[in-house]
Coordinates of C-alpha atoms in Angstrom, one line a residue:
M1 CA 92.0 77.2 90.0
R2 CA 94.1 75.9 92.8
V3 CA 94.1 78.8 95.3
V4 CA 97.4 79.3 97.1
A5 CA 96.9 79.6 100.8
E6 CA 98.7 82.3 102.7
P7 CA 100.4 81.3 105.9
N8 CA 98.0 83.4 108.0
G9 CA 95.0 81.5 106.5
V10 CA 94.0 84.1 104.0
E11 CA 93.8 83.0 100.4
Q12 CA 96.3 84.6 97.9
R13 CA 93.6 85.8 95.5
P14 CA 94.4 86.6 91.9
R15 CA 93.9 90.3 92.5
S16 CA 96.5 90.3 95.2
L17 CA 99.0 88.3 93.2
I18 CA 98.6 90.7 90.2
V19 CA 99.2 93.8 92.5
S20 CA 102.3 92.1 93.8
F21 CA 103.4 91.1 90.3
F22 CA 103.2 94.7 89.1
G23 CA 104.9 96.0 92.2
L24 CA 107.7 93.4 92.0
Y25 CA 108.3 93.0 88.3
A26 CA 106.3 95.2 85.9
R27 CA 108.2 98.3 86.9
E28 CA 111.5 96.5 86.2
V29 CA 110.5 95.5 82.6
G30 CA 109.2 98.8 81.3
G31 CA 105.9 99.2 83.2
W32 CA 103.7 97.5 80.6
V33 CA 102.7 93.8 80.5
A34 CA 100.7 91.9 77.8
V35 CA 97.6 90.2 79.1
S36 CA 98.7 87.0 77.4
D37 CA 102.1 87.1 79.2
L38 CA 100.5 87.8 82.6
V39 CA 98.1 84.8 82.1
R40 CA 101.0 82.6 81.2
L41 CA 103.2 83.7 84.1
L42 CA 100.4 83.4 86.7
G43 CA 99.5 80.0 85.3
R44 CA 102.7 78.8 86.9
L45 CA 100.9 79.4 90.2
D46 CA 97.9 77.6 89.0
V47 CA 95.8 80.7 88.5
D48 CA 93.5 80.2 85.5
E49 CA 93.0 82.6 82.7
A50 CA 89.4 83.6 83.6
S51 CA 90.5 84.5 87.2
V52 CA 93.4 86.6 85.9
R53 CA 91.1 88.5 83.4
M54 CA 88.5 89.1 86.1
A55 CA 91.0 90.4 88.6
I56 CA 92.5 92.7 85.9
S57 CA 89.1 94.0 85.1
R58 CA 88.5 94.8 88.8
L59 CA 91.9 96.5 89.1
K60 CA 91.1 98.6 86.0
R61 CA 87.7 99.7 87.5
G62 CA 89.5 100.5 90.7
G63 CA 91.9 102.9 89.0
W64 CA 95.0 100.7 89.5
L65 CA 95.6 99.6 85.9
L66 CA 95.3 101.3 82.5
A67 CA 94.6 99.4 79.3
R68 CA 97.1 100.0 76.6
R69 CA 97.9 98.3 73.3
V70 CA 101.4 97.9 71.9
G71 CA 100.9 97.2 68.3
A72 CA 98.2 94.5 68.1
V73 CA 98.8 93.3 71.6
A74 CA 96.5 94.1 74.5
G75 CA 98.2 94.9 77.8
Y76 CA 98.1 97.0 81.0
T77 CA 100.3 99.5 82.7
L78 CA 100.0 101.0 86.2
S79 CA 98.1 104.2 86.7
P80 CA 100.0 107.2 88.0
S81 CA 98.3 106.9 91.4
A82 CA 99.2 103.2 91.5
W83 CA 102.9 104.0 90.7
E84 CA 102.8 106.4 93.7
M85 CA 101.2 104.0 96.0
L86 CA 103.7 101.2 95.1
A87 CA 106.6 103.6 95.7
E88 CA 105.2 104.3 99.1
G89 CA 104.8 100.6 99.7
D90 CA 108.4 99.9 98.8
R91 CA 109.5 102.1 101.7
R92 CA 107.3 100.2 104.1
I93 CA 107.9 96.7 102.8
Y94 CA 111.6 96.7 102.0
R95 CA 112.9 99.0 104.7
R96 CA 111.9 97.4 107.9
R97 CA 112.1 99.9 110.7
V98 CA 112.0 99.1 114.4
A99 CA 111.0 102.1 116.6
D100 CA 113.1 103.4 119.5
P101 CA 110.9 104.3 122.5
A102 CA 112.9 107.5 122.8
D103 CA 111.5 108.7 119.4
G104 CA 108.0 109.0 120.8
W105 CA 104.7 108.4 119.1
V106 CA 102.3 110.0 116.7
L107 CA 98.7 110.4 117.7
A108 CA 95.8 110.6 115.2
V109 CA 92.7 112.2 116.7
F110 CA 89.6 112.5 114.6
S111 CA 86.1 113.6 114.7
V112 CA 83.7 112.9 111.8
P113 CA 80.1 114.3 111.6
E114 CA 77.4 111.7 111.9
A115 CA 76.2 112.4 108.4
Q116 CA 79.5 111.2 107.1
R117 CA 79.8 108.1 109.2
H118 CA 81.2 106.2 106.2
K119 CA 84.3 108.3 106.4
R120 CA 84.6 107.4 110.0
H121 CA 84.8 103.8 109.0
L122 CA 87.2 104.6 106.2
L123 CA 89.5 106.5 108.7
R124 CA 89.5 103.6 111.2
S125 CA 90.3 101.0 108.5
R126 CA 93.0 103.2 106.9
L127 CA 94.7 103.9 110.2
A128 CA 94.6 100.2 111.1
R129 CA 96.1 99.4 107.7
L130 CA 98.9 101.9 108.3
G131 CA 99.7 100.1 111.6
F132 CA 98.1 102.4 114.1
G133 CA 96.8 101.0 117.3
N134 CA 93.5 102.1 118.9
A135 CA 94.2 103.8 122.1
A136 CA 90.7 105.2 122.8
S137 CA 87.6 106.2 120.8
G138 CA 88.7 108.5 118.1
V139 CA 92.4 108.3 119.2
W140 CA 94.9 106.2 117.3
I141 CA 98.6 105.8 118.0
A142 CA 101.7 104.6 116.2
P143 CA 105.5 105.0 116.5
A144 CA 106.7 108.4 115.4
H145 CA 108.3 107.2 112.2
L146 CA 104.9 106.6 110.6
R147 CA 103.9 110.3 110.8
E148 CA 104.9 111.2 107.2
E149 CA 103.4 108.1 105.7
A150 CA 100.1 108.7 107.6
E151 CA 100.0 112.4 106.4
S152 CA 100.5 111.3 102.8
A153 CA 97.9 108.6 102.9
L154 CA 95.3 110.7 104.7
R155 CA 95.8 113.6 102.2
R156 CA 95.5 111.2 99.2
L157 CA 92.2 109.9 100.5
G158 CA 90.8 113.3 101.3
L159 CA 90.5 112.5 105.0
D160 CA 93.0 115.0 106.4
E161 CA 90.3 117.6 107.2
Y162 CA 88.9 115.2 109.8
V163 CA 92.2 114.3 111.6
S164 CA 94.7 116.1 113.8
L165 CA 98.1 114.6 114.2
F166 CA 100.2 115.1 117.3
E167 CA 103.7 114.2 118.4
A168 CA 103.5 112.5 121.8
R169 CA 105.5 110.9 124.6
Y170 CA 104.1 108.4 127.1
L171 CA 104.4 109.9 130.6
A172 CA 102.0 108.1 133.0
F173 CA 100.1 106.1 134.2
G174 CA 100.6 102.3 133.9
E175 CA 103.3 100.1 132.4
L176 CA 103.9 101.0 128.7
R177 CA 104.4 97.4 127.6
A178 CA 101.0 96.5 129.0
M179 CA 99.4 99.5 127.3
V180 CA 100.9 98.6 123.9
A181 CA 99.5 95.1 124.3
S182 CA 96.0 96.7 124.7
W183 CA 96.4 99.0 121.7
W184 CA 97.6 96.3 119.3
D185 CA 96.7 92.6 118.9
L186 CA 100.2 91.4 119.5
A187 CA 99.1 87.8 119.9
G188 CA 97.4 87.9 116.5
L189 CA 100.4 89.5 114.9
D190 CA 102.7 86.9 116.4
R191 CA 100.5 84.1 115.0
M192 CA 100.5 85.8 111.6
Y193 CA 104.3 85.9 111.6
G194 CA 104.6 82.4 113.0
G195 CA 102.5 81.2 110.1
Y196 CA 104.8 82.9 107.6
V197 CA 107.9 81.3 109.2
R198 CA 106.3 77.9 109.0
A199 CA 105.3 78.3 105.4
Y200 CA 108.5 79.9 104.0
E201 CA 111.4 78.9 106.2
P202 CA 111.3 75.5 104.5
V203 CA 111.3 77.3 101.1
L204 CA 114.4 79.3 102.2
A205 CA 116.1 76.1 103.3
S206 CA 115.4 74.3 100.0
W207 CA 117.0 77.2 98.1
A208 CA 120.0 77.1 100.3
R209 CA 120.5 73.5 99.3
R210 CA 120.4 74.1 95.5
R211 CA 123.5 74.3 93.5
R212 CA 121.9 76.4 90.7
V213 CA 119.0 78.8 90.5
D214 CA 116.1 78.0 88.2
P215 CA 114.6 81.5 87.3
A216 CA 111.2 80.0 86.6
A217 CA 111.1 78.3 90.1
A218 CA 112.5 81.5 91.6
F219 CA 109.7 83.5 90.1
V220 CA 107.0 81.2 91.6
D221 CA 108.5 81.1 95.1
H222 CA 109.4 84.8 95.1
L223 CA 106.0 86.0 94.0
Q224 CA 104.2 83.8 96.6
A225 CA 106.5 84.8 99.5
A226 CA 106.4 88.5 98.7
D227 CA 102.7 88.6 98.2
A228 CA 102.2 86.9 101.6
W229 CA 104.6 89.3 103.2
R230 CA 103.6 92.6 101.8
R231 CA 100.6 93.1 104.1
M232 CA 102.5 92.3 107.3
P233 CA 104.6 95.5 107.6
Y234 CA 101.3 97.5 107.4
L235 CA 99.7 95.6 110.2
D236 CA 102.9 95.7 112.4
P237 CA 104.1 99.3 112.8
G238 CA 107.6 98.3 113.9
L239 CA 107.1 98.5 117.6
P240 CA 110.2 98.8 119.8
V241 CA 111.7 95.4 120.7
E242 CA 111.3 96.3 124.4
L243 CA 107.6 96.4 124.0
V244 CA 106.9 93.1 122.2
P245 CA 107.0 89.5 123.6
E246 CA 110.5 88.1 124.0
D247 CA 109.9 85.3 121.6
W248 CA 108.4 87.6 119.0
S249 CA 108.0 85.7 115.7
G250 CA 108.2 88.9 113.7
T251 CA 112.0 89.0 113.9
R252 CA 112.4 85.6 112.4
A253 CA 109.7 86.2 109.8
A254 CA 111.5 89.3 108.6
E255 CA 114.8 87.4 108.3
V256 CA 113.1 84.7 106.2
F257 CA 111.5 87.2 103.9
F258 CA 114.6 89.3 103.3
R259 CA 116.8 86.3 102.8
L260 CA 114.4 84.9 100.3
H261 CA 114.1 88.2 98.6
A262 CA 117.8 88.6 98.3
T263 CA 118.1 85.1 96.8
L264 CA 115.2 85.1 94.4
A265 CA 114.4 88.7 93.3
E266 CA 117.1 88.9 90.6
P267 CA 116.4 85.5 88.9
A268 CA 112.6 86.1 89.2
V269 CA 112.9 89.4 87.4
T270 CA 115.1 87.7 84.8
H271 CA 112.4 85.1 84.2
V272 CA 109.7 87.8 83.8
R273 CA 111.9 89.8 81.5
D274 CA 112.7 86.8 79.3
S275 CA 109.0 85.8 79.3
T276 CA 107.7 89.2 78.2
R277 CA 110.6 90.5 76.1
E278 CA 108.9 90.2 72.7
W279 CA 106.0 92.4 73.7
L280 CA 107.8 95.2 75.6
G281 CA 107.0 98.7 74.5
P282 CA 108.1 102.1 75.8
S283 CA 107.0 102.8 79.4

Protein backbone atom coordinates (compact mmCIF):
# COMPACT_ATOMS: atom_id res chain seq x y z
CA MET A 1 0.00 0.00 0.00
CA ARG A 2 1.23 3.49 -0.79
CA VAL A 3 0.57 5.43 2.40
CA VAL A 4 -0.65 8.98 1.83
CA ALA A 5 1.38 11.40 3.92
CA GLU A 6 -0.44 14.11 5.80
CA PRO A 7 1.00 17.62 5.60
CA ASN A 8 1.95 17.56 9.28
CA GLY A 9 4.06 14.45 8.73
CA VAL A 10 1.55 11.94 10.12
CA GLU A 11 0.48 9.15 7.83
CA GLN A 12 -3.13 9.03 6.66
CA ARG A 13 -3.81 5.52 7.91
CA PRO A 14 -6.61 3.41 6.47
CA ARG A 15 -8.54 3.63 9.75
CA SER A 16 -8.51 7.41 9.65
CA LEU A 17 -9.54 7.48 6.00
CA ILE A 18 -12.45 5.13 6.70
CA VAL A 19 -13.67 7.28 9.60
CA SER A 20 -13.48 10.31 7.32
CA PHE A 21 -15.23 8.40 4.53
CA PHE A 22 -18.18 7.50 6.75
CA GLY A 23 -18.35 11.02 8.13
CA LEU A 24 -18.21 12.67 4.71
CA TYR A 25 -20.17 10.32 2.48
CA ALA A 26 -21.83 7.32 4.13
CA ARG A 27 -24.41 9.45 5.89
CA GLU A 28 -25.23 11.03 2.54
CA VAL A 29 -25.93 7.72 0.79
CA GLY A 30 -28.14 5.94 3.32
CA GLY A 31 -25.71 5.19 6.12
CA TRP A 32 -24.67 1.73 4.88
CA VAL A 33 -21.73 0.84 2.62
CA ALA A 34 -20.81 -2.53 1.13
CA VAL A 35 -17.32 -3.73 2.00
CA SER A 36 -16.62 -4.36 -1.68
CA ASP A 37 -17.57 -0.78 -2.56
CA LEU A 38 -15.41 0.63 0.23
CA VAL A 39 -12.47 -1.47 -0.93
CA ARG A 40 -12.91 -0.25 -4.50
CA LEU A 41 -13.30 3.41 -3.54
CA LEU A 42 -10.31 3.50 -1.19
CA GLY A 43 -8.33 1.68 -3.84
CA ARG A 44 -8.36 4.98 -5.72
CA LEU A 45 -6.15 6.27 -2.88
CA ASP A 46 -3.87 3.21 -3.21
CA VAL A 47 -5.17 1.62 -0.02
CA ASP A 48 -5.11 -2.15 -0.53
CA GLU A 49 -7.96 -4.51 0.34
CA ALA A 50 -6.19 -6.16 3.28
CA SER A 51 -5.57 -2.78 4.91
CA VAL A 52 -9.21 -1.75 4.44
CA ARG A 53 -10.51 -4.99 5.95
CA MET A 54 -8.11 -4.79 8.90
CA ALA A 55 -9.11 -1.20 9.61
CA ILE A 56 -12.81 -2.08 9.38
CA SER A 57 -12.28 -4.91 11.86
CA ARG A 58 -10.63 -2.56 14.34
CA LEU A 59 -13.39 0.00 13.97
CA LYS A 60 -15.96 -2.72 14.56
CA ARG A 61 -14.17 -3.87 17.73
CA GLY A 62 -14.00 -0.25 18.87
CA GLY A 63 -17.75 0.16 18.55
CA TRP A 64 -17.65 2.53 15.57
CA LEU A 65 -19.09 0.24 12.91
CA LEU A 66 -21.82 -2.39 12.92
CA ALA A 67 -21.82 -5.30 10.48
CA ARG A 68 -24.98 -5.60 8.42
CA ARG A 69 -25.92 -7.55 5.32
CA VAL A 70 -28.21 -6.25 2.61
CA GLY A 71 -29.38 -9.31 0.75
CA ALA A 72 -26.24 -11.34 0.11
CA VAL A 73 -23.91 -8.34 0.38
CA ALA A 74 -21.75 -7.73 3.45
CA GLY A 75 -21.44 -4.16 4.61
CA TYR A 76 -21.21 -1.81 7.55
CA THR A 77 -23.13 1.04 9.06
CA LEU A 78 -22.23 3.49 11.80
CA SER A 79 -23.12 2.64 15.39
CA PRO A 80 -25.47 5.07 17.17
CA SER A 81 -22.59 6.42 19.25
CA ALA A 82 -20.52 6.98 16.10
CA TRP A 83 -23.40 8.90 14.50
CA GLU A 84 -23.50 11.10 17.61
CA MET A 85 -19.76 11.69 17.64
CA LEU A 86 -19.68 12.54 13.94
CA ALA A 87 -22.54 15.00 14.42
CA GLU A 88 -20.54 16.68 17.17
CA GLY A 89 -17.51 16.65 14.91
CA ASP A 90 -19.44 18.39 12.14
CA ARG A 91 -20.01 21.36 14.39
CA ARG A 92 -16.30 21.60 15.19
CA ILE A 93 -14.91 20.88 11.73
CA TYR A 94 -17.29 22.80 9.46
CA ARG A 95 -18.16 25.74 11.70
CA ARG A 96 -14.86 27.45 12.38
CA ARG A 97 -15.25 29.69 15.39
CA VAL A 98 -12.75 32.33 16.45
CA ALA A 99 -13.08 33.42 20.06
CA ASP A 100 -13.55 36.97 21.25
CA PRO A 101 -11.46 37.78 24.36
CA ALA A 102 -14.53 39.43 25.86
CA ASP A 103 -16.31 36.05 25.91
CA GLY A 104 -13.92 34.77 28.55
CA TRP A 105 -12.68 31.26 29.16
CA VAL A 106 -13.75 27.89 30.49
CA LEU A 107 -11.56 26.21 33.11
CA ALA A 108 -11.49 22.46 33.67
CA VAL A 109 -10.13 21.57 37.10
CA PHE A 110 -9.79 17.91 37.93
CA SER A 111 -8.60 15.60 40.65
CA VAL A 112 -8.32 11.86 40.11
CA PRO A 113 -7.49 9.33 42.87
CA GLU A 114 -4.09 7.67 42.52
CA ALA A 115 -5.79 4.29 42.20
CA GLN A 116 -7.42 5.52 38.99
CA ARG A 117 -4.41 7.19 37.41
CA HIS A 118 -5.38 5.77 33.99
CA LYS A 119 -8.38 8.08 34.08
CA ARG A 120 -6.07 11.00 34.81
CA HIS A 121 -4.22 10.23 31.60
CA LEU A 122 -7.49 9.84 29.71
CA LEU A 123 -8.69 13.20 31.03
CA ARG A 124 -5.52 14.96 29.96
CA SER A 125 -5.56 13.45 26.50
CA ARG A 126 -9.27 14.15 26.00
CA LEU A 127 -8.97 17.77 27.11
CA ALA A 128 -5.99 18.23 24.79
CA ARG A 129 -7.96 16.73 21.90
CA LEU A 130 -10.79 19.14 22.62
CA GLY A 131 -8.32 22.01 22.24
CA PHE A 132 -7.75 22.86 25.90
CA GLY A 133 -4.40 24.29 26.92
CA ASN A 134 -2.62 23.26 30.12
CA ALA A 135 -2.49 26.24 32.47
CA ALA A 136 -1.21 24.37 35.56
CA SER A 137 -1.24 20.91 37.09
CA GLY A 138 -4.85 19.73 36.99
CA VAL A 139 -6.02 23.02 35.44
CA TRP A 140 -6.89 23.25 31.73
CA ILE A 141 -8.24 26.25 29.85
CA ALA A 142 -10.09 26.93 26.60
CA PRO A 143 -12.16 29.68 25.02
CA ALA A 144 -15.65 29.82 26.51
CA HIS A 145 -17.34 28.56 23.33
CA LEU A 146 -15.97 25.06 24.00
CA ARG A 147 -17.86 24.62 27.27
CA GLU A 148 -20.85 22.68 25.91
CA GLU A 149 -18.68 20.45 23.76
CA ALA A 150 -16.43 19.69 26.73
CA GLU A 151 -19.43 18.88 28.94
CA SER A 152 -20.82 16.49 26.35
CA ALA A 153 -17.53 14.70 25.74
CA LEU A 154 -16.68 14.32 29.42
CA ARG A 155 -20.13 12.95 30.23
CA ARG A 156 -19.99 10.51 27.33
CA LEU A 157 -16.66 9.16 28.59
CA GLY A 158 -17.86 8.95 32.19
CA LEU A 159 -15.21 11.43 33.33
CA ASP A 160 -17.50 14.20 34.54
CA GLU A 161 -17.35 13.06 38.17
CA TYR A 162 -13.67 14.00 38.30
CA VAL A 163 -13.93 17.44 36.69
CA SER A 164 -15.31 20.83 37.66
CA LEU A 165 -15.91 23.39 34.91
CA PHE A 166 -15.77 27.12 35.62
CA GLU A 167 -16.40 30.25 33.60
CA ALA A 168 -13.42 32.60 33.93
CA ARG A 169 -11.95 35.95 32.92
CA TYR A 170 -8.26 36.79 32.91
CA LEU A 171 -7.60 39.62 35.35
CA ALA A 172 -3.88 39.65 36.24
CA PHE A 173 -0.88 39.19 36.27
CA GLY A 174 1.20 39.15 33.12
CA GLU A 175 0.47 39.81 29.48
CA LEU A 176 -2.30 37.55 28.21
CA ARG A 177 -0.73 36.91 24.82
CA ALA A 178 2.41 35.57 26.50
CA MET A 179 0.29 33.41 28.81
CA VAL A 180 -1.58 31.91 25.87
CA ALA A 181 1.74 31.07 24.22
CA SER A 182 2.69 29.12 27.35
CA TRP A 183 -0.63 27.25 27.52
CA TRP A 184 -0.69 26.15 23.87
CA ASP A 185 2.08 25.09 21.50
CA LEU A 186 1.38 27.89 19.02
CA ALA A 187 4.58 27.26 17.08
CA GLY A 188 3.61 23.62 16.62
CA LEU A 189 0.10 24.56 15.54
CA ASP A 190 1.49 27.09 13.07
CA ARG A 191 3.81 24.46 11.56
CA MET A 192 0.87 22.07 11.28
CA TYR A 193 -1.24 24.65 9.46
CA GLY A 194 1.69 25.67 7.28
CA GLY A 195 2.11 22.06 6.21
CA TYR A 196 -1.54 21.89 5.25
CA VAL A 197 -1.24 25.05 3.15
CA ARG A 198 1.83 23.72 1.36
CA ALA A 199 0.13 20.41 0.63
CA TYR A 200 -3.32 21.57 -0.40
CA GLU A 201 -3.02 25.11 -1.74
CA PRO A 202 -1.60 23.67 -5.00
CA VAL A 203 -4.54 21.23 -5.10
CA LEU A 204 -6.95 24.14 -4.77
CA ALA A 205 -5.11 26.05 -7.51
CA SER A 206 -5.27 23.06 -9.84
CA TRP A 207 -9.04 22.78 -9.40
CA ALA A 208 -9.44 26.50 -10.07
CA ARG A 209 -7.82 25.95 -13.48
CA ARG A 210 -10.10 23.09 -14.51
CA ARG A 211 -12.97 23.68 -16.88
CA ARG A 212 -14.91 20.64 -15.72
CA VAL A 213 -15.12 18.65 -12.52
CA ASP A 214 -14.27 14.94 -12.62
CA PRO A 215 -16.26 13.39 -9.72
CA ALA A 216 -13.78 10.54 -9.26
CA ALA A 217 -10.83 12.94 -8.98
CA ALA A 218 -12.90 15.21 -6.74
CA PHE A 219 -13.53 12.25 -4.41
CA VAL A 220 -9.81 11.47 -4.07
CA ASP A 221 -8.75 15.06 -3.38
CA HIS A 222 -11.71 15.81 -1.13
CA LEU A 223 -11.25 12.74 1.07
CA GLN A 224 -7.52 13.34 1.48
CA ALA A 225 -7.91 17.07 2.19
CA ALA A 226 -10.77 16.56 4.65
CA ASP A 227 -9.05 13.69 6.44
CA ALA A 228 -5.91 15.79 6.89
CA TRP A 229 -7.98 18.76 8.12
CA ARG A 230 -10.42 17.16 10.53
CA ARG A 231 -7.99 16.83 13.46
CA MET A 232 -6.79 20.41 13.24
CA PRO A 233 -9.87 22.18 14.61
CA TYR A 234 -9.59 19.92 17.67
CA LEU A 235 -5.98 20.85 18.35
CA ASP A 236 -6.69 24.55 17.78
CA PRO A 237 -9.49 25.87 20.00
CA GLY A 238 -10.12 28.95 17.86
CA LEU A 239 -8.05 31.39 19.86
CA PRO A 240 -8.75 35.11 19.48
CA VAL A 241 -6.83 36.69 16.60
CA GLU A 242 -5.34 39.18 19.04
CA LEU A 243 -3.60 36.34 20.88
CA VAL A 244 -1.93 34.42 18.04
CA PRO A 245 1.09 35.41 15.90
CA GLU A 246 0.42 38.03 13.25
CA ASP A 247 1.42 35.70 10.40
CA TRP A 248 -0.72 32.84 11.78
CA SER A 249 -0.96 30.07 9.17
CA GLY A 250 -4.27 28.85 10.55
CA THR A 251 -6.19 31.58 8.75
CA ARG A 252 -4.88 30.59 5.33
CA ALA A 253 -5.21 26.87 6.05
CA ALA A 254 -8.89 27.34 6.90
CA GLU A 255 -9.45 29.30 3.69
CA VAL A 256 -7.84 26.51 1.65
CA PHE A 257 -9.88 23.77 3.30
CA PHE A 258 -13.24 25.52 3.10
CA ARG A 259 -12.72 26.50 -0.53
CA LEU A 260 -11.71 22.95 -1.42
CA HIS A 261 -14.69 21.60 0.49
CA ALA A 262 -17.06 23.98 -1.30
CA THR A 263 -15.63 22.96 -4.67
CA LEU A 264 -15.31 19.21 -4.21
CA ALA A 265 -17.87 18.00 -1.66
CA GLU A 266 -20.86 17.75 -4.01
CA PRO A 267 -19.09 15.95 -6.90
CA ALA A 268 -17.33 13.68 -4.39
CA VAL A 269 -20.65 12.63 -2.87
CA THR A 270 -22.01 12.11 -6.38
CA HIS A 271 -19.12 9.77 -7.16
CA VAL A 272 -19.68 7.77 -3.97
CA ARG A 273 -23.42 7.58 -4.60
CA ASP A 274 -22.90 6.42 -8.19
CA SER A 275 -20.29 3.89 -7.04
CA THR A 276 -22.49 2.34 -4.37
CA ARG A 277 -26.00 2.75 -5.75
CA GLU A 278 -26.63 -0.90 -6.64
CA TRP A 279 -26.06 -1.99 -3.04
CA LEU A 280 -27.92 0.67 -1.11
CA GLY A 281 -30.38 -0.55 1.42
CA PRO A 282 -32.56 1.29 3.93
CA SER A 283 -30.69 3.25 6.56
